[in-house]
C-alpha positions as CSV (number, residue, x, y, z in Angstrom):
1,M,0.0,0.0,0.0
2,I,1.3,3.4,-1.0
3,T,1.0,6.1,1.7
4,E,2.0,9.7,2.3
5,T,5.3,8.3,3.6
6,T,6.1,6.1,0.5
7,L,5.1,8.4,-2.4
8,P,6.3,7.3,-5.8
9,D,9.3,9.2,-7.1
10,G,8.5,11.8,-9.8
11,P,5.9,14.3,-10.7
12,L,2.1,14.2,-10.1
13,L,-0.5,15.3,-12.6
14,V,-4.1,15.6,-11.5
15,V,-7.1,16.3,-13.8
16,H,-10.3,17.8,-12.5
17,A,-13.5,19.3,-14.0
18,H,-14.0,22.6,-12.1
19,P,-12.4,24.9,-9.6
20,D,-12.9,23.4,-6.1
21,D,-12.9,19.8,-7.3
22,E,-9.1,19.6,-6.8
23,T,-9.6,20.4,-3.1
24,L,-12.7,18.4,-2.4
25,A,-11.5,15.2,-4.0
26,T,-7.6,15.4,-3.9
27,G,-6.6,18.3,-1.6
28,G,-4.7,16.0,0.7
29,L,-2.8,14.4,-2.2
30,L,-1.9,17.7,-3.8
31,A,-0.7,19.3,-0.5
32,T,1.2,16.2,0.5
33,W,3.0,16.0,-2.9
34,A,3.8,19.7,-2.9
35,A,5.0,19.6,0.8
36,A,7.4,16.8,-0.2
37,G,9.0,19.2,-2.8
38,R,7.9,17.1,-5.8
39,P,6.5,18.6,-9.0
40,V,2.7,18.9,-9.1
41,T,0.6,19.8,-12.1
42,L,-3.2,20.5,-11.9
43,V,-5.3,20.5,-15.0
44,T,-8.8,22.1,-14.7
45,C,-11.2,21.4,-17.6
46,T,-13.6,24.3,-17.1
47,R,-14.0,27.5,-14.9
48,G,-17.2,26.4,-13.3
49,E,-19.4,29.0,-15.1
50,R,-22.6,27.3,-14.1
51,G,-22.0,26.7,-10.5
52,E,-24.5,27.7,-7.9
53,V,-23.3,30.5,-5.6
54,I,-23.5,30.3,-1.8
55,G,-24.6,33.4,0.2
56,T,-26.0,36.8,-0.7
57,A,-22.8,38.8,-1.0
58,L,-21.9,37.2,-4.4
59,A,-25.3,36.0,-5.4
60,H,-25.2,38.4,-8.4
61,L,-22.5,36.1,-10.0
62,E,-24.9,33.2,-10.3
63,G,-26.1,33.0,-13.9
64,D,-23.4,35.4,-15.1
65,G,-21.1,32.9,-16.6
66,P,-18.1,35.1,-17.5
67,A,-18.2,37.0,-14.1
68,L,-18.5,33.8,-12.1
69,A,-15.7,32.2,-14.1
70,E,-13.4,35.1,-13.3
71,H,-14.3,35.0,-9.6
72,R,-13.8,31.2,-9.5
73,E,-10.4,31.5,-11.2
74,A,-9.4,33.8,-8.3
75,E,-10.7,31.3,-5.8
76,L,-8.8,28.5,-7.4
77,A,-5.6,30.6,-7.4
78,E,-6.0,31.2,-3.6
79,A,-6.7,27.5,-3.0
80,L,-3.7,26.4,-4.9
81,R,-1.5,28.8,-2.9
82,A,-2.9,27.2,0.2
83,L,-2.1,23.7,-1.1
84,G,1.3,24.7,-2.4
85,V,0.6,23.9,-6.0
86,E,2.4,26.2,-8.5
87,D,1.8,24.5,-11.9
88,H,-1.8,24.9,-13.0
89,V,-3.3,25.0,-16.5
90,F,-6.8,25.1,-17.9
91,L,-7.5,22.4,-20.5
92,D,-8.6,24.9,-23.2
93,A,-5.3,26.9,-22.8
94,L,-3.2,23.9,-23.8
95,P,-1.8,23.8,-27.4
96,G,-3.5,21.5,-29.9
97,Q,-4.2,20.7,-33.5
98,P,-6.5,23.0,-35.5
99,G,-10.1,22.7,-34.3
100,A,-12.7,24.6,-32.3
101,L,-10.4,25.0,-29.3
102,A,-7.6,26.3,-31.5
103,Q,-10.0,29.0,-32.7
104,G,-10.2,30.4,-29.2
105,Q,-13.2,28.5,-27.8
106,R,-13.3,28.2,-24.1
107,L,-14.5,25.0,-22.5
108,E,-17.5,25.8,-20.3
109,D,-19.2,24.1,-17.4
110,S,-21.9,21.8,-18.7
111,G,-24.1,22.2,-15.7
112,M,-25.9,19.4,-13.9
113,A,-29.1,18.6,-12.1
114,W,-29.6,16.8,-8.8
115,V,-31.4,13.5,-9.1
116,G,-32.9,11.1,-6.5
117,D,-35.5,11.4,-3.8
118,G,-35.6,14.0,-1.0
119,A,-34.2,17.6,-1.0
120,P,-32.0,18.6,-4.0
121,G,-28.7,17.0,-3.5
122,A,-29.6,15.0,-0.5
123,S,-28.9,11.8,-2.4
124,S,-25.5,13.1,-3.5
125,Q,-26.3,12.0,-7.1
126,A,-26.1,14.3,-10.1
127,G,-27.2,14.0,-13.7
128,A,-27.2,16.0,-16.9
129,A,-28.7,19.5,-17.0
130,T,-31.8,20.1,-19.1
131,D,-30.0,22.9,-21.0
132,V,-26.4,22.3,-22.0
133,P,-24.5,25.3,-23.4
134,E,-23.0,25.1,-26.9
135,R,-19.4,25.4,-25.6
136,A,-20.0,22.9,-22.8
137,L,-17.2,20.4,-22.0
138,V,-19.5,17.5,-22.8
139,R,-20.2,19.0,-26.3
140,A,-16.5,19.4,-27.1
141,S,-14.6,16.9,-29.2
142,L,-13.3,14.1,-26.9
143,E,-10.4,13.5,-29.3
144,E,-9.4,17.2,-29.5
145,C,-9.5,17.6,-25.7
146,A,-7.5,14.4,-25.2
147,E,-4.9,15.4,-27.7
148,R,-4.3,18.6,-25.8
149,L,-3.9,16.7,-22.5
150,A,-1.7,14.2,-24.2
151,V,0.7,17.0,-25.2
152,L,1.0,18.0,-21.5
153,L,1.5,14.4,-20.4
154,R,4.4,14.0,-22.7
155,D,5.9,17.3,-21.6
156,R,5.4,17.0,-17.8
157,R,6.1,13.2,-17.8
158,P,4.3,12.5,-14.6
159,A,5.0,9.3,-12.6
160,V,1.4,9.4,-11.3
161,V,-1.8,10.6,-13.0
162,V,-5.0,11.0,-11.0
163,T,-8.6,11.7,-12.0
164,Y,-12.1,10.5,-11.2
165,E,-13.4,6.9,-11.5
166,P,-15.8,6.3,-14.5
167,G,-18.9,7.6,-12.6
168,G,-17.3,11.0,-12.0
169,G,-17.5,10.8,-8.2
170,Y,-21.2,11.6,-8.0
171,G,-22.4,11.6,-11.6
172,H,-21.6,15.2,-12.7
173,P,-21.4,15.1,-16.5
174,D,-18.2,17.2,-16.5
175,H,-16.5,14.8,-14.0
176,V,-17.4,11.8,-16.2
177,R,-16.1,13.7,-19.2
178,A,-12.8,14.5,-17.4
179,H,-12.4,10.8,-16.7
180,Q,-12.9,10.0,-20.4
181,I,-10.6,12.7,-21.6
182,T,-7.9,11.6,-19.2
183,T,-8.3,7.9,-20.2
184,R,-8.0,8.8,-23.9
185,A,-5.1,11.2,-23.4
186,L,-3.1,8.5,-21.6
187,A,-3.5,6.2,-24.6
188,L,-2.5,9.0,-27.0
189,A,0.5,10.0,-24.9
190,A,1.8,6.4,-25.1
191,E,2.9,7.3,-28.6
192,A,5.4,10.0,-29.5
193,D,4.5,13.2,-31.3
194,G,6.8,15.5,-33.2
195,A,8.1,17.4,-30.2
196,H,8.1,14.8,-27.4
197,A,8.8,11.2,-26.7
198,A,6.0,8.9,-25.7
199,H,5.2,8.7,-22.1
200,V,3.5,6.1,-19.9
201,P,3.1,7.0,-16.2
202,D,4.0,4.4,-13.6
203,H,0.7,4.8,-11.9
204,V,-2.8,5.9,-12.9
205,W,-5.1,6.3,-10.0
206,W,-8.8,7.0,-9.5
207,N,-10.1,8.9,-6.5
208,V,-12.4,6.6,-4.6
209,V,-13.8,6.0,-1.1
210,P,-14.3,2.5,0.3
211,P,-18.0,2.0,0.8
212,Q,-17.7,1.1,4.5
213,V,-15.6,4.2,5.1
214,L,-18.3,6.4,3.6
215,S,-21.1,4.6,5.3
216,D,-19.4,4.9,8.7
217,A,-18.7,8.6,8.1
218,R,-22.4,9.2,7.3
219,A,-23.3,7.3,10.5
220,S,-20.8,9.4,12.4
221,L,-22.6,12.6,11.3
222,A,-25.9,11.1,12.3
223,R,-24.6,10.3,15.7
224,R,-23.3,13.8,16.1
225,A,-26.8,15.1,15.3
226,E,-27.9,13.2,18.4
227,D,-25.1,13.9,20.9
228,D,-22.7,16.6,19.6
229,P,-23.8,20.1,20.8
230,W,-21.7,21.8,18.2
231,F,-23.2,19.8,15.4
232,Q,-26.7,20.2,16.8
233,A,-26.2,24.0,17.0
234,L,-25.3,24.0,13.3
235,L,-28.4,22.1,12.4
236,Q,-30.6,24.4,14.5
237,T,-29.0,27.6,13.2
238,H,-29.3,26.5,9.6
239,P,-32.6,24.7,9.1
240,S,-31.7,24.0,5.5
241,A,-28.8,21.8,6.5
242,A,-29.3,18.1,5.8
243,L,-27.5,14.9,6.4
244,P,-26.5,12.8,3.4
245,Q,-28.8,9.9,2.6
246,G,-29.7,7.4,0.0
247,P,-27.4,5.1,-2.1
248,L,-23.7,5.8,-2.0
249,P,-22.4,7.8,-4.9
250,A,-20.1,6.5,-7.7
251,V,-16.9,7.4,-5.7
252,A,-17.8,4.6,-3.4
253,E,-19.8,2.1,-5.5
254,P,-18.8,-0.3,-6.7
255,A,-16.1,-1.1,-4.2
256,R,-12.6,-0.9,-5.7
257,E,-9.3,-2.2,-4.4
258,V,-7.4,0.7,-2.8
259,V,-3.7,0.9,-3.7
260,A,-2.8,4.3,-2.1
261,T,-4.0,6.2,1.0
262,I,-3.1,9.7,2.0
263,D,-3.5,10.8,5.6
264,V,-4.9,14.3,5.4
265,R,-4.1,15.2,9.0
266,P,-0.4,16.3,8.4
267,V,-1.6,18.8,5.8
268,V,-5.0,19.6,7.3
269,E,-4.3,23.3,7.6
270,Q,-3.4,23.6,3.9
271,V,-6.6,21.7,2.9
272,E,-8.7,23.8,5.2
273,G,-7.3,26.9,3.7
274,A,-8.1,25.7,0.2
275,L,-11.7,24.7,1.2
276,R,-12.3,28.2,2.6
277,A,-10.8,29.8,-0.5
278,H,-13.7,28.3,-2.6
279,A,-16.3,30.5,-0.7
280,T,-18.8,30.6,-3.5
281,Q,-19.0,26.8,-3.5
282,V,-18.1,25.5,0.0
283,H,-19.3,26.7,3.4
284,W,-19.8,25.5,7.0
285,V,-16.3,24.2,7.1
286,E,-15.8,22.9,10.6
287,S,-13.4,20.5,12.3
288,A,-14.8,17.9,14.7
289,D,-14.6,18.7,18.4
290,P,-12.5,15.9,20.0
291,S,-13.1,17.2,23.5
292,G,-16.9,17.4,23.5
293,T,-16.7,20.3,25.9
294,P,-18.2,23.8,25.5
295,G,-16.2,26.9,25.3
296,G,-15.3,27.3,21.7
297,R,-14.5,24.7,18.9
298,P,-10.9,23.8,18.7
299,T,-8.9,24.7,15.7
300,A,-8.5,22.3,12.8
301,T,-5.1,21.3,14.1
302,V,-6.6,19.6,17.1
303,L,-8.0,16.4,15.7
304,P,-9.3,13.1,17.0
305,A,-6.9,10.2,16.5
306,A,-9.4,7.5,15.8
307,D,-12.4,9.0,14.1
308,E,-12.2,9.0,10.3
309,V,-14.3,12.2,10.2
310,L,-12.1,15.2,10.7
311,G,-15.1,17.5,10.4
312,W,-17.6,18.5,7.8
313,Y,-18.6,21.1,5.2
314,A,-21.5,21.7,2.8
315,L,-21.8,22.7,-0.8
316,S,-24.6,24.9,-2.2
317,N,-27.2,22.2,-1.6
318,D,-26.6,22.5,2.2
319,V,-26.1,18.7,2.5
320,L,-23.3,18.1,5.1
321,V,-20.3,16.2,3.7
322,P,-18.1,14.3,6.1
323,W,-14.5,15.6,5.8
324,L,-12.5,12.4,5.9
325,A,-9.1,11.9,7.5
326,H,-7.8,9.9,4.6
327,E,-8.0,10.0,0.8
328,Y,-8.2,6.8,-1.1
329,Y,-7.0,5.9,-4.6
330,A,-7.6,2.8,-6.7
331,A,-5.5,1.7,-9.7
332,A,-7.2,2.6,-13.0
333,E,-9.0,-0.4,-14.5
334,P,-9.1,-1.4,-18.2
335,Q,-12.1,0.3,-19.7
336,A,-14.7,-0.9,-22.0
337,E,-15.6,1.7,-24.7
338,Q,-17.1,4.7,-22.9
339,P,-20.4,6.3,-23.9
340,D,-19.9,9.2,-26.3
341,V,-21.2,12.1,-24.1
342,Q,-21.0,14.5,-27.0
343,R,-23.2,12.3,-29.2
344,A,-25.7,11.7,-26.4
345,V,-26.0,15.5,-25.9
346,S,-26.5,16.2,-29.6
347,E,-29.1,13.5,-29.8
348,G,-30.9,14.8,-26.7
349,R,-30.2,11.7,-24.6
């Protein structure tokens, strides 16, 4: 088992769909790799133009794609400073062959819709939006996007590449597309181009959570709702707050063999700083109270040794998410042919 103390030698390259995903899914890995003094590259596919906005102060940004994109770029830059990541690129800024992106097209957030029973987002499952913008990531050519990423793979020559599992964590169409782009880019990068030799990384990992870990973390939040005064106060102060429920999301189902774990606790301050940087997308960031005594919640550096739940936070749907003490990674599996998201969108499926 690879851990934070036995990291593979060489650079890390991580592919995500939107600003904030890098922190929510792989913040511990990014901060750990950077703290070890090893090269880290983050690729973000879109600028999150269609994200919902938390709070009233910046509510005017919601629905204004260019303005929200600019603000979320700034949030991402602040988060990466907290994590210690210096090498970041947007997918549409990478060089590529003549095509729509070469003509200056920016890849945009495809949007999503919460699915399942209960309050929006309570099931932690997402699906396609009813209206998909023309320049959405899921409408862009898979091959053109993958070719651009392949150029970067040959140039940075990472030892480890990380992205989502095929279900995109919780079904967001852009997460699924990012997985597909990365998978195809890895195949392309295995062959040389005119400027760079072929490159095959030593490891390709998918971000996952073991089903039992996530189930136990949900149960921990439920217990806190019964006996933790701090947690009860949060629920009482914010009536819209909800506990996660329903089937486990794709990040946990089906179960996959974990090949690497990263303990978040040594870099918890960096990750907390990054979470707070994404203020339009993440709120109620709290560390768990190990003492159970009144008088003020301890700082995030005071953490329970045994509980897998470091704390919690919520996204715009106000469903509380357990902040786990470890991140888990599975080795990428051989993939059957993936559904063509671009074709499905064009055909209205």
